[in-house]
Every structure is written in C-alpha cells, then in structure tokens.
PDB file of C-alpha atoms in Angstrom:
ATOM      1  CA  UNK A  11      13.563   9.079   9.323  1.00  0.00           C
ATOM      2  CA  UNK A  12      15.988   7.626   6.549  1.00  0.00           C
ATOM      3  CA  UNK A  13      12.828   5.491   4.761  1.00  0.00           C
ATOM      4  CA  UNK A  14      14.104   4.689   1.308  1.00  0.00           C
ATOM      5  CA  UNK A  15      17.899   4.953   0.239  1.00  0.00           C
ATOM      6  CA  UNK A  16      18.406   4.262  -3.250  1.00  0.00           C
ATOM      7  CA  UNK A  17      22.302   3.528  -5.029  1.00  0.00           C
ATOM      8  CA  UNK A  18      23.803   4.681  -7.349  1.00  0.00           C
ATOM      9  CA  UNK A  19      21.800   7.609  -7.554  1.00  0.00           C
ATOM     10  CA  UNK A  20      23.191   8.293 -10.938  1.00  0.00           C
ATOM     11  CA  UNK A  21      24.737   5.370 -13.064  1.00  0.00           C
ATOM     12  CA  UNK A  22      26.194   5.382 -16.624  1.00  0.00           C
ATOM     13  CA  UNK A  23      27.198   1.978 -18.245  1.00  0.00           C
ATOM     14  CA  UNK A  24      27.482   0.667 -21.692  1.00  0.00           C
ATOM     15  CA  UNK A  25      25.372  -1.945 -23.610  1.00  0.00           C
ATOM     16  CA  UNK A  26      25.791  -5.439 -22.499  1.00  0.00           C
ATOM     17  CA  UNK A  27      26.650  -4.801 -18.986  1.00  0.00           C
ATOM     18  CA  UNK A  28      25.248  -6.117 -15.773  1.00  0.00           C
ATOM     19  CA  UNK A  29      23.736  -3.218 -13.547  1.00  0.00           C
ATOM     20  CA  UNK A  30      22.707  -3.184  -9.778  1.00  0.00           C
ATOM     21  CA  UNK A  31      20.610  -0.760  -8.576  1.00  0.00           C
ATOM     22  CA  UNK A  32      20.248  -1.026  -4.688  1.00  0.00           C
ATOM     23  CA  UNK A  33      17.674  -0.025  -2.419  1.00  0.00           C
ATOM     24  CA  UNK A  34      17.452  -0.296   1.528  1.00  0.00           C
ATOM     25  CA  UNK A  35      14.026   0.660   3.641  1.00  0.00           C
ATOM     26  CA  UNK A  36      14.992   1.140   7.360  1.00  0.00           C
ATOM     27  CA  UNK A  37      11.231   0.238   8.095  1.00  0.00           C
ATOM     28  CA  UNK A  38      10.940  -3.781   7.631  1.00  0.00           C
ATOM     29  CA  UNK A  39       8.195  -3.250   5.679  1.00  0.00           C
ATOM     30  CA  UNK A  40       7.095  -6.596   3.802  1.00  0.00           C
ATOM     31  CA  UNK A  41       5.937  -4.701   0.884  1.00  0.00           C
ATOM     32  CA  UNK A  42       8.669  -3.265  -1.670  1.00  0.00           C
ATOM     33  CA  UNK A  43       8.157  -2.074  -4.997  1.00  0.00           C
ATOM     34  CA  UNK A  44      10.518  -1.125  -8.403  1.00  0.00           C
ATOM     35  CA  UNK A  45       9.050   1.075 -10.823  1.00  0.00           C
ATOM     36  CA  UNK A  46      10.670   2.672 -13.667  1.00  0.00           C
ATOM     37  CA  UNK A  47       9.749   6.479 -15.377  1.00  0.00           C
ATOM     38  CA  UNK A  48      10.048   7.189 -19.105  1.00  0.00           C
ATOM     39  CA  UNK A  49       8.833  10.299 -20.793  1.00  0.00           C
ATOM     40  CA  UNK A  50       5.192   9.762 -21.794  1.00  0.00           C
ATOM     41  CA  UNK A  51       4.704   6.739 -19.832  1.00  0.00           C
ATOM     42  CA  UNK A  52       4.647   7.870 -16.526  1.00  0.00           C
ATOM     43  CA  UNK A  53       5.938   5.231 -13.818  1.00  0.00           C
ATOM     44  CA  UNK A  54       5.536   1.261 -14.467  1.00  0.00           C
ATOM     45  CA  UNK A  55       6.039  -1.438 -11.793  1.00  0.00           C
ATOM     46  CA  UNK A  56       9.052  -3.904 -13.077  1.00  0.00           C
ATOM     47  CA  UNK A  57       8.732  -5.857  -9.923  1.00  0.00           C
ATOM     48  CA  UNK A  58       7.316  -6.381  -6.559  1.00  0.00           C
ATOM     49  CA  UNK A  59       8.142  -8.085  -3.459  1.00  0.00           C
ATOM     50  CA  UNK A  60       5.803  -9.511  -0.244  1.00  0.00           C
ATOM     51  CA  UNK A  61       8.420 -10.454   1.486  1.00  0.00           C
ATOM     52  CA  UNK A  62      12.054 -11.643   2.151  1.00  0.00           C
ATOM     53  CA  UNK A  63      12.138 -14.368  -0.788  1.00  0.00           C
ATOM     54  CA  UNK A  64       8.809 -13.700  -2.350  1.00  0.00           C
ATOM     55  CA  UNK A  65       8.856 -11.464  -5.647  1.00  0.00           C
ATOM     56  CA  UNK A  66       6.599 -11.458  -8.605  1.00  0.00           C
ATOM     57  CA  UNK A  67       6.597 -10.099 -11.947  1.00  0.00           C
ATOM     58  CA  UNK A  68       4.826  -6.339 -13.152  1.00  0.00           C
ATOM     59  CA  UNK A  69       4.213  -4.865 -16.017  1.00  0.00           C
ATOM     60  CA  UNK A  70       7.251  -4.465 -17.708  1.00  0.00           C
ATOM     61  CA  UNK A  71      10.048  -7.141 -16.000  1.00  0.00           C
ATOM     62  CA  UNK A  72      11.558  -8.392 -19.461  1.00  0.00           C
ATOM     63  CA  UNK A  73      15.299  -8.163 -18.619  1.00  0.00           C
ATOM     64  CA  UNK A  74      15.263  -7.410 -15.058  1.00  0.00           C
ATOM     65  CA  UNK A  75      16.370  -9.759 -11.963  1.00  0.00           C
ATOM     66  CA  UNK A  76      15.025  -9.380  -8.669  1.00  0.00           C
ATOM     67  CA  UNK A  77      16.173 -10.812  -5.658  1.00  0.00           C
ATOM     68  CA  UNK A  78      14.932 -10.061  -1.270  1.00  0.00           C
ATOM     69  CA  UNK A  79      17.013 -12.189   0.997  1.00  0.00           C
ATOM     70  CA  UNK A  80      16.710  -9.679   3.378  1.00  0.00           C
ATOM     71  CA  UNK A  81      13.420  -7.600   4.511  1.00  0.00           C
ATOM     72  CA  UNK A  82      15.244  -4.205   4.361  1.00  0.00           C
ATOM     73  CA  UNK A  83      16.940  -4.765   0.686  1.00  0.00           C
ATOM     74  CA  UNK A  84      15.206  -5.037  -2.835  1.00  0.00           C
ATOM     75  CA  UNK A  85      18.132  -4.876  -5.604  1.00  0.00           C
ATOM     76  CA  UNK A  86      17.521  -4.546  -8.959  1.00  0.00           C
ATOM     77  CA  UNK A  87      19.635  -6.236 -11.599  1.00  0.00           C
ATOM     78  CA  UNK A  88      19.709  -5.519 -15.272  1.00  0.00           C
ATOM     79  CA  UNK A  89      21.923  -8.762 -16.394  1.00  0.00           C
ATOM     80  CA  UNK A  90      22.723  -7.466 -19.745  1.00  0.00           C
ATOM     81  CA  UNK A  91      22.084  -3.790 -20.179  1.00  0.00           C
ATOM     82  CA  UNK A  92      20.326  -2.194 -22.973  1.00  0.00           C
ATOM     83  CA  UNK A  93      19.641   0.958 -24.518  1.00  0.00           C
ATOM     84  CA  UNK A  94      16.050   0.856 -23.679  1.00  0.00           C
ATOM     85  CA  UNK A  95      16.700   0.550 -19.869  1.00  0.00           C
ATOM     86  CA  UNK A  96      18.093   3.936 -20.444  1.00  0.00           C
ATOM     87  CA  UNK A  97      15.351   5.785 -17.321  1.00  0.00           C
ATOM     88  CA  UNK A  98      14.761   6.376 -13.979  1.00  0.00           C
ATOM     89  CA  UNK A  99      14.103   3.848 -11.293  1.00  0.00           C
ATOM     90  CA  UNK A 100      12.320   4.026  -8.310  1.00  0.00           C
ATOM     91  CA  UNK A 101      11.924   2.057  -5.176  1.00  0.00           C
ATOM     92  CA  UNK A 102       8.582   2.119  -3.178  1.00  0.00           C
ATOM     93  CA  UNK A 103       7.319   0.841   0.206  1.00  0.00           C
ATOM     94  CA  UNK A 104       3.860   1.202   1.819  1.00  0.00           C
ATOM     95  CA  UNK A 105       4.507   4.382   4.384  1.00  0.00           C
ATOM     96  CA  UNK A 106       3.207   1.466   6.827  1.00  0.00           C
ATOM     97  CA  UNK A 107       2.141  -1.686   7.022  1.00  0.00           C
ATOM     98  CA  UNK A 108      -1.415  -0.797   7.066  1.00  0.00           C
ATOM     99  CA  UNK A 109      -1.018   2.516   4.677  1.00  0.00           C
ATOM    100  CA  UNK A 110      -3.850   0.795   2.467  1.00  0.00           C
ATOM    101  CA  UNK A 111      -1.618   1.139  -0.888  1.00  0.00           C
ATOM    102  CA  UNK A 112       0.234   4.750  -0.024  1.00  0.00           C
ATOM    103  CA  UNK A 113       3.254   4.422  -0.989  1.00  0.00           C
ATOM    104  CA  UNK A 114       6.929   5.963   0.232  1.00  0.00           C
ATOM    105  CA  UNK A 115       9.397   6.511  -2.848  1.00  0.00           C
ATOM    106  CA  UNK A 116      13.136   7.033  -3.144  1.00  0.00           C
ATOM    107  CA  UNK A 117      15.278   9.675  -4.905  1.00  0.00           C
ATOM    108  CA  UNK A 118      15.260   7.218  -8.004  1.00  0.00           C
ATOM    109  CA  UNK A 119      18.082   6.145  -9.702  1.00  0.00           C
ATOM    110  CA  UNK A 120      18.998   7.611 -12.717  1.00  0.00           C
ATOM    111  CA  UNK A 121      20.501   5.247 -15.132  1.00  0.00           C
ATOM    112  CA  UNK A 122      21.851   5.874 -18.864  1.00  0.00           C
ATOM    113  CA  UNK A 123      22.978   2.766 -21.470  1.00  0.00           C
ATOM    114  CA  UNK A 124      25.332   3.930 -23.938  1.00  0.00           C
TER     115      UNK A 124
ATOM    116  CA  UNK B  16      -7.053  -4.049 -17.357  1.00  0.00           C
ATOM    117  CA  UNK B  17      -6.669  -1.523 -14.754  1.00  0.00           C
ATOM    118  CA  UNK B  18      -6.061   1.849 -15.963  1.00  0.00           C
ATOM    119  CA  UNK B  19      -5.343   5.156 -15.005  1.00  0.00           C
ATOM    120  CA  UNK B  20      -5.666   7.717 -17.623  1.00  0.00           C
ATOM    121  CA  UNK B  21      -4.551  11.322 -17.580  1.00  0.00           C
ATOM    122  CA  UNK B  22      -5.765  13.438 -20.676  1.00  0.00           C
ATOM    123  CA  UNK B  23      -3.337  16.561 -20.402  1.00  0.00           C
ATOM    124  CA  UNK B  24      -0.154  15.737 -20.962  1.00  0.00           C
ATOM    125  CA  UNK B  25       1.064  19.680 -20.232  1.00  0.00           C
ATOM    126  CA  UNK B  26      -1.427  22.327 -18.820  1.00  0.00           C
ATOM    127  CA  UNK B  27      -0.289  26.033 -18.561  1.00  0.00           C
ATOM    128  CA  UNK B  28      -1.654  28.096 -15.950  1.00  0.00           C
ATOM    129  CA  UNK B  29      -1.101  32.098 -14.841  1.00  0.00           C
ATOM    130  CA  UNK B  30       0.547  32.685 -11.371  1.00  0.00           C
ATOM    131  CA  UNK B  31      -2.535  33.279  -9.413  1.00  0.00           C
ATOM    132  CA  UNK B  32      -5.102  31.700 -11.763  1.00  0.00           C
ATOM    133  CA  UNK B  33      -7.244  28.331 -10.422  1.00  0.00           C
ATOM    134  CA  UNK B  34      -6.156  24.673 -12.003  1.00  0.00           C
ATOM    135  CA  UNK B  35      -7.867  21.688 -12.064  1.00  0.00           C
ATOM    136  CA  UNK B  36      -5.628  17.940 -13.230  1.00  0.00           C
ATOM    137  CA  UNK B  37      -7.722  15.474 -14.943  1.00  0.00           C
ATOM    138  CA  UNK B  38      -7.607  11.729 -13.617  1.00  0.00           C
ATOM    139  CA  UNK B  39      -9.691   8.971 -15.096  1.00  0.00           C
ATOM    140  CA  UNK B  40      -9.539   5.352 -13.600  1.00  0.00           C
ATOM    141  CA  UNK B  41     -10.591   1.913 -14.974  1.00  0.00           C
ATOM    142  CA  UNK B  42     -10.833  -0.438 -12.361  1.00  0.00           C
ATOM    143  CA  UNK B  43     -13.081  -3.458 -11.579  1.00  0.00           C
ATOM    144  CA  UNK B  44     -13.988  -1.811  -8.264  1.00  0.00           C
ATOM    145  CA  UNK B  45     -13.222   1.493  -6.782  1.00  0.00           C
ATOM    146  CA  UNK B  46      -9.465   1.690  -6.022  1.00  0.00           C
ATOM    147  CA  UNK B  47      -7.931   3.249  -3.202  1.00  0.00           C
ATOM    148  CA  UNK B  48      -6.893   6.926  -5.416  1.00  0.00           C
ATOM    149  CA  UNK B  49      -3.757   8.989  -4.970  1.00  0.00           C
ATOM    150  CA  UNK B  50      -2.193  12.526  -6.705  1.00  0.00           C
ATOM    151  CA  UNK B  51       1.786  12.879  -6.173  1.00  0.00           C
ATOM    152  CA  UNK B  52       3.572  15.921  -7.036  1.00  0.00           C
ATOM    153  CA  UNK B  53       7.366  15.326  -8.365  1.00  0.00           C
ATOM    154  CA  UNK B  54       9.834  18.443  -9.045  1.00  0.00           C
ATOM    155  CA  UNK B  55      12.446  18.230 -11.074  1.00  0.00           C
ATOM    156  CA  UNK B  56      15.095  15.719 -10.367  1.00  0.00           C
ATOM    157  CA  UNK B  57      13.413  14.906  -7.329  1.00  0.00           C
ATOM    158  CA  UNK B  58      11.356  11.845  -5.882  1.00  0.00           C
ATOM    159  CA  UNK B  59       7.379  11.307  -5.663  1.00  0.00           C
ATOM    160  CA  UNK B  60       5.981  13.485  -3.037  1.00  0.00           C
ATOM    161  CA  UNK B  61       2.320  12.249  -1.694  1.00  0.00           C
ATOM    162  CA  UNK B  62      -0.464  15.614  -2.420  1.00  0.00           C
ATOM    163  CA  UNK B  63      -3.394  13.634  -0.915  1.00  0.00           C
ATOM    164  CA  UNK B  64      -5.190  10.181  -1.119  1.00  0.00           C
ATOM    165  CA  UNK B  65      -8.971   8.366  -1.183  1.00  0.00           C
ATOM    166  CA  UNK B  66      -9.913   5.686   0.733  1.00  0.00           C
ATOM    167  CA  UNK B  67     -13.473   5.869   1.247  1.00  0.00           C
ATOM    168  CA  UNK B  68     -15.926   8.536   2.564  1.00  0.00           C
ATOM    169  CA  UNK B  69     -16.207  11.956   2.152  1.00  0.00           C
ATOM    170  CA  UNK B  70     -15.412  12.457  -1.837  1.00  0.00           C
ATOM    171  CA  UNK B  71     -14.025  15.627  -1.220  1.00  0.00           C
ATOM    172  CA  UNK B  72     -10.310  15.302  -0.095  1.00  0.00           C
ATOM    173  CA  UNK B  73      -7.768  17.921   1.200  1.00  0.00           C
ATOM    174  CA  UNK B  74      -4.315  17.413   0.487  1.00  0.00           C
ATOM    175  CA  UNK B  75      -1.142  19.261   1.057  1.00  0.00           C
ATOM    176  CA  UNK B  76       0.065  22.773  -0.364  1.00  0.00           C
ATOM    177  CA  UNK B  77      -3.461  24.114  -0.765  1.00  0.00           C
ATOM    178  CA  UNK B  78      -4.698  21.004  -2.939  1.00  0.00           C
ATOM    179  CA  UNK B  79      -7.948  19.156  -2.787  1.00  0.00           C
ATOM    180  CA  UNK B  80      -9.440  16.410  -5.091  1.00  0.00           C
ATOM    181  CA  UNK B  81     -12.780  15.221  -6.205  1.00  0.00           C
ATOM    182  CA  UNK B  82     -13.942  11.955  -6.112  1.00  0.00           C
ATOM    183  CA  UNK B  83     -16.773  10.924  -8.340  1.00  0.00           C
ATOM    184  CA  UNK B  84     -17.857   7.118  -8.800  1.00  0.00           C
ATOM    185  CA  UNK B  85     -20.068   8.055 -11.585  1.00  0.00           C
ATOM    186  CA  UNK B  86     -17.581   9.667 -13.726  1.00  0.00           C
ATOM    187  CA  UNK B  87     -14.627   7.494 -12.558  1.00  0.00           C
ATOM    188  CA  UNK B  88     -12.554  10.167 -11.596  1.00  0.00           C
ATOM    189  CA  UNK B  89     -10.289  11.691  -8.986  1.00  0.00           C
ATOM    190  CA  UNK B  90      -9.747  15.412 -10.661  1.00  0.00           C
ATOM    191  CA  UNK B  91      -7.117  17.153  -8.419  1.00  0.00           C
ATOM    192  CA  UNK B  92      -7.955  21.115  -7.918  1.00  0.00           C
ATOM    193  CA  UNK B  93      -6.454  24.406  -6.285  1.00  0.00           C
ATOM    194  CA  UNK B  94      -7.716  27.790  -6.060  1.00  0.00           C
ATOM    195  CA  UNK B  95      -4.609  30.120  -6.972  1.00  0.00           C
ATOM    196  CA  UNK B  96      -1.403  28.241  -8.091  1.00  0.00           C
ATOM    197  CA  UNK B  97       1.893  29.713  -7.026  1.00  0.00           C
ATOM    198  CA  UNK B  98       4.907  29.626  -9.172  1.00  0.00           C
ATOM    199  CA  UNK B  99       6.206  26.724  -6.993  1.00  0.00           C
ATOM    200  CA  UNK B 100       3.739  24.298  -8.087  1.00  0.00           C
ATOM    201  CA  UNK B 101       5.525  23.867 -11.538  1.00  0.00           C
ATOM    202  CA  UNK B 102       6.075  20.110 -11.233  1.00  0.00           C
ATOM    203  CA  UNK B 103       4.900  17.077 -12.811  1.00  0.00           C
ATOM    204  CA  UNK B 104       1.834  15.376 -11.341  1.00  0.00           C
ATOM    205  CA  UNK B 105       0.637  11.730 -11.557  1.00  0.00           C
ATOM    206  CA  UNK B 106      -2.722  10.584 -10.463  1.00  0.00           C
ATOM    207  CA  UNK B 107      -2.600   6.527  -9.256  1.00  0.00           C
ATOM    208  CA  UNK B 108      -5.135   4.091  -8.307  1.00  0.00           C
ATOM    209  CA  UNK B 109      -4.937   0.832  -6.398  1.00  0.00           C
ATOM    210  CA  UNK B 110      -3.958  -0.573  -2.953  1.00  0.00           C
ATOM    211  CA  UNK B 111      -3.900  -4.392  -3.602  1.00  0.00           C
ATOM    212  CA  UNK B 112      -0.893  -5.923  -3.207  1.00  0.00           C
ATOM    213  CA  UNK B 113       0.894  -5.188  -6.352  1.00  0.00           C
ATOM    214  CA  UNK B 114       1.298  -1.750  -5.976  1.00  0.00           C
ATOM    215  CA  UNK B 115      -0.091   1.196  -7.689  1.00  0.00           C
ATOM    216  CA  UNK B 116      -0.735   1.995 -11.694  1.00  0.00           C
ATOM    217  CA  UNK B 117       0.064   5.371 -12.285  1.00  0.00           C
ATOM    218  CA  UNK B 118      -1.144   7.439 -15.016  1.00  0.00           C
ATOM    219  CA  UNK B 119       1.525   9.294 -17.474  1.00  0.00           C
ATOM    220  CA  UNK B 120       1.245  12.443 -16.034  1.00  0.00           C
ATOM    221  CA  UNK B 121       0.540  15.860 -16.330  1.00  0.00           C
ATOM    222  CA  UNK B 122       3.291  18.459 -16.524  1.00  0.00           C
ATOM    223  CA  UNK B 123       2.447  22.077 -15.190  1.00  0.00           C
ATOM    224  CA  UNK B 124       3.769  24.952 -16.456  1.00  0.00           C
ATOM    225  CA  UNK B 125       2.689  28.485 -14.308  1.00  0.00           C
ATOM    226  CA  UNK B 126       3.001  31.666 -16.344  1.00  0.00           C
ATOM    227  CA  UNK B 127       4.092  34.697 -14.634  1.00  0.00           C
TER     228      UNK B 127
END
C-alpha cells in the first residue's frame, strides 16, 4: 500500500531557480491536491487537480506551475524560486474515490530557498 | 469565505490529565469535518472525521470529537493524554471538490 510518494523529500536550492517537486499516487485517483505548511498558517492548497489535464488554482498559487498528463503524477514547479517558498509541501488524494473529502497525504517535501 | 479557525495556537497538558482542541468552522453549509494528528517531521495522519449523523465521533488513539451545528464546531477530546500524543493537530472542513481548508493548528505539549 505505497499511496502517496513524494520527491525530493528534502530539497535545498538558491533564489531564482526552477524547482520540481514530484508526487506519484499508485491509486488512479482523479482527485490530487498540493498544499503547502508554514508556521502559523497551518496547510494552504496551492493547487488542485480533477483529472489528467484538468488543474485549477487555490489559495495561494502565485509562482507555482502545475501540470497532470498522467492520472498517477501531480508535479509541482516553482519556475523561479524564492525565499518565501522556503516550507513544506504536501501532496493529497481522496483515500478513495468516494472518501467524501478524506484525504491521504505524503511525507511532504521539505524545501529551503537560500 | 470558508474558514476554519483554531483559537489555541499551543495547549499544555499533564501526562494523564483530559484535553479538549478547539475547532471553529465558517462555512455556507455544514462541511464534511476532519482532526489530523502530525508528529514531528512526519506526514498528516487522519484522528477521525464527520459526515453526518451521530455528532459524537470516535476516532483513533483514544480520541473522539463533538459536533455541534449550533456552535459551529468540531472540538476534538480525550480522557487521559499519554506522552505520545505531543504532536501538532489541525482541525479541517470541507469535501467539495477543492479539497480541504485547514485551520493553523494547535501544537500540544504533555507535561510529565
């Protein structure tokens, strides 16, 4: 029961630089979900995806780049790194199709901009 | 907006002693409601969820949460905490298609 796998699991990269996080679901679930955690904010979606080619924006997607050609993969880009994307980021899928909102998380990805 | 708002930001609580989380929603109708658990350096772990029904739910690790329409909230309780239960907890509401707003979280901190 692999669910989520998340990569790199820990990332450091300098300001200005172009970041991929990755994450694969071995479910086919059409639901995925990015969030990111910061101290004091608790977690906040970036981005969201129904399906293979359909994303949409959350609440905080300023300098982020989605893209789902593929059911099982969600990656994350940062195209241009900054200091503020200095967090945590998580990837999320319903538990099941029908899991009314539940969702499954990764290990996170732990990202610092120097 | 929807909203999920958790007052404490830390609570303390003696090995042995009962706790109870704080979760507020704002919502135009009543969301599906969730408490995770995360330990340090580690994901979001799923305590226990409300759909619909009963307003009383049990969870796992000894937790159980109110609901209670009237006072929009989803307060997360256990009898006798255990020095494992240090963790951070977030409360979230929703079940739509965009996911789930999470509150900012509560960190617990058990005494000896």
């Amino acid at each position: 029961d692999a669910g989520i796998t998340q990569s790199p699991r820990y990332k450091i990269t300098e300001t200005g630089r172009q970041v991929t996080l990755m994450c694969h679901q071995t479910w086919s679930h059409s639901y995925m979900f990015w969030y990111r955690q910061d101290l004091g904010h608790g977690l906040r979606l970036i981005y969201y995806s129904a399906a293979a080619d359909i994303t949409d924006k959350g609440e905080v997607p300023d300098g982020y780049v989605v893209s789902r050609s593929k059911t099982e993969n969600f990656p994350l880009t940062l195209e241009s790194a900054t200091r503020s994307q200095t967090s945590v980021y998580f990837c999320a899928t319903p538990r099941t199709e029908l899991s009314n909102g539940e969702l499954f998380f990764g290990e996170g990805s732990r990202l610092t901009v120097l | 907006a929807q909203s999920v708002t958790q007052p404490d930001i830390h609570i303390t609580v003696s090995e042995g002693a009962s706790l109870e989380l704080r979760c507020n929603y704002s919502y135009g109708a009543t969301p599906y409601l969730f408490w995770y658990v995360q330990s340090p350096g580690q994901g979001l772990q799923l305590l226990l969820k409300y759909f619909s029904g009963d307003t009383l739910v049990q969870g796992i690790k000894g937790f159980e949460a109110e609901f209670k329409r009237s006072q929009s909230s989803f307060n997360l309780r256990k009898p006798s905490v255990h020095w494992s239960d240090a963790a951070e907890y977030f409360c979230a509401a929703g079940g739509g298609a965009d996911g789930l707003t999470f509150g900012k979280g509560t960190h617990l901190i058990i005494q000896p």
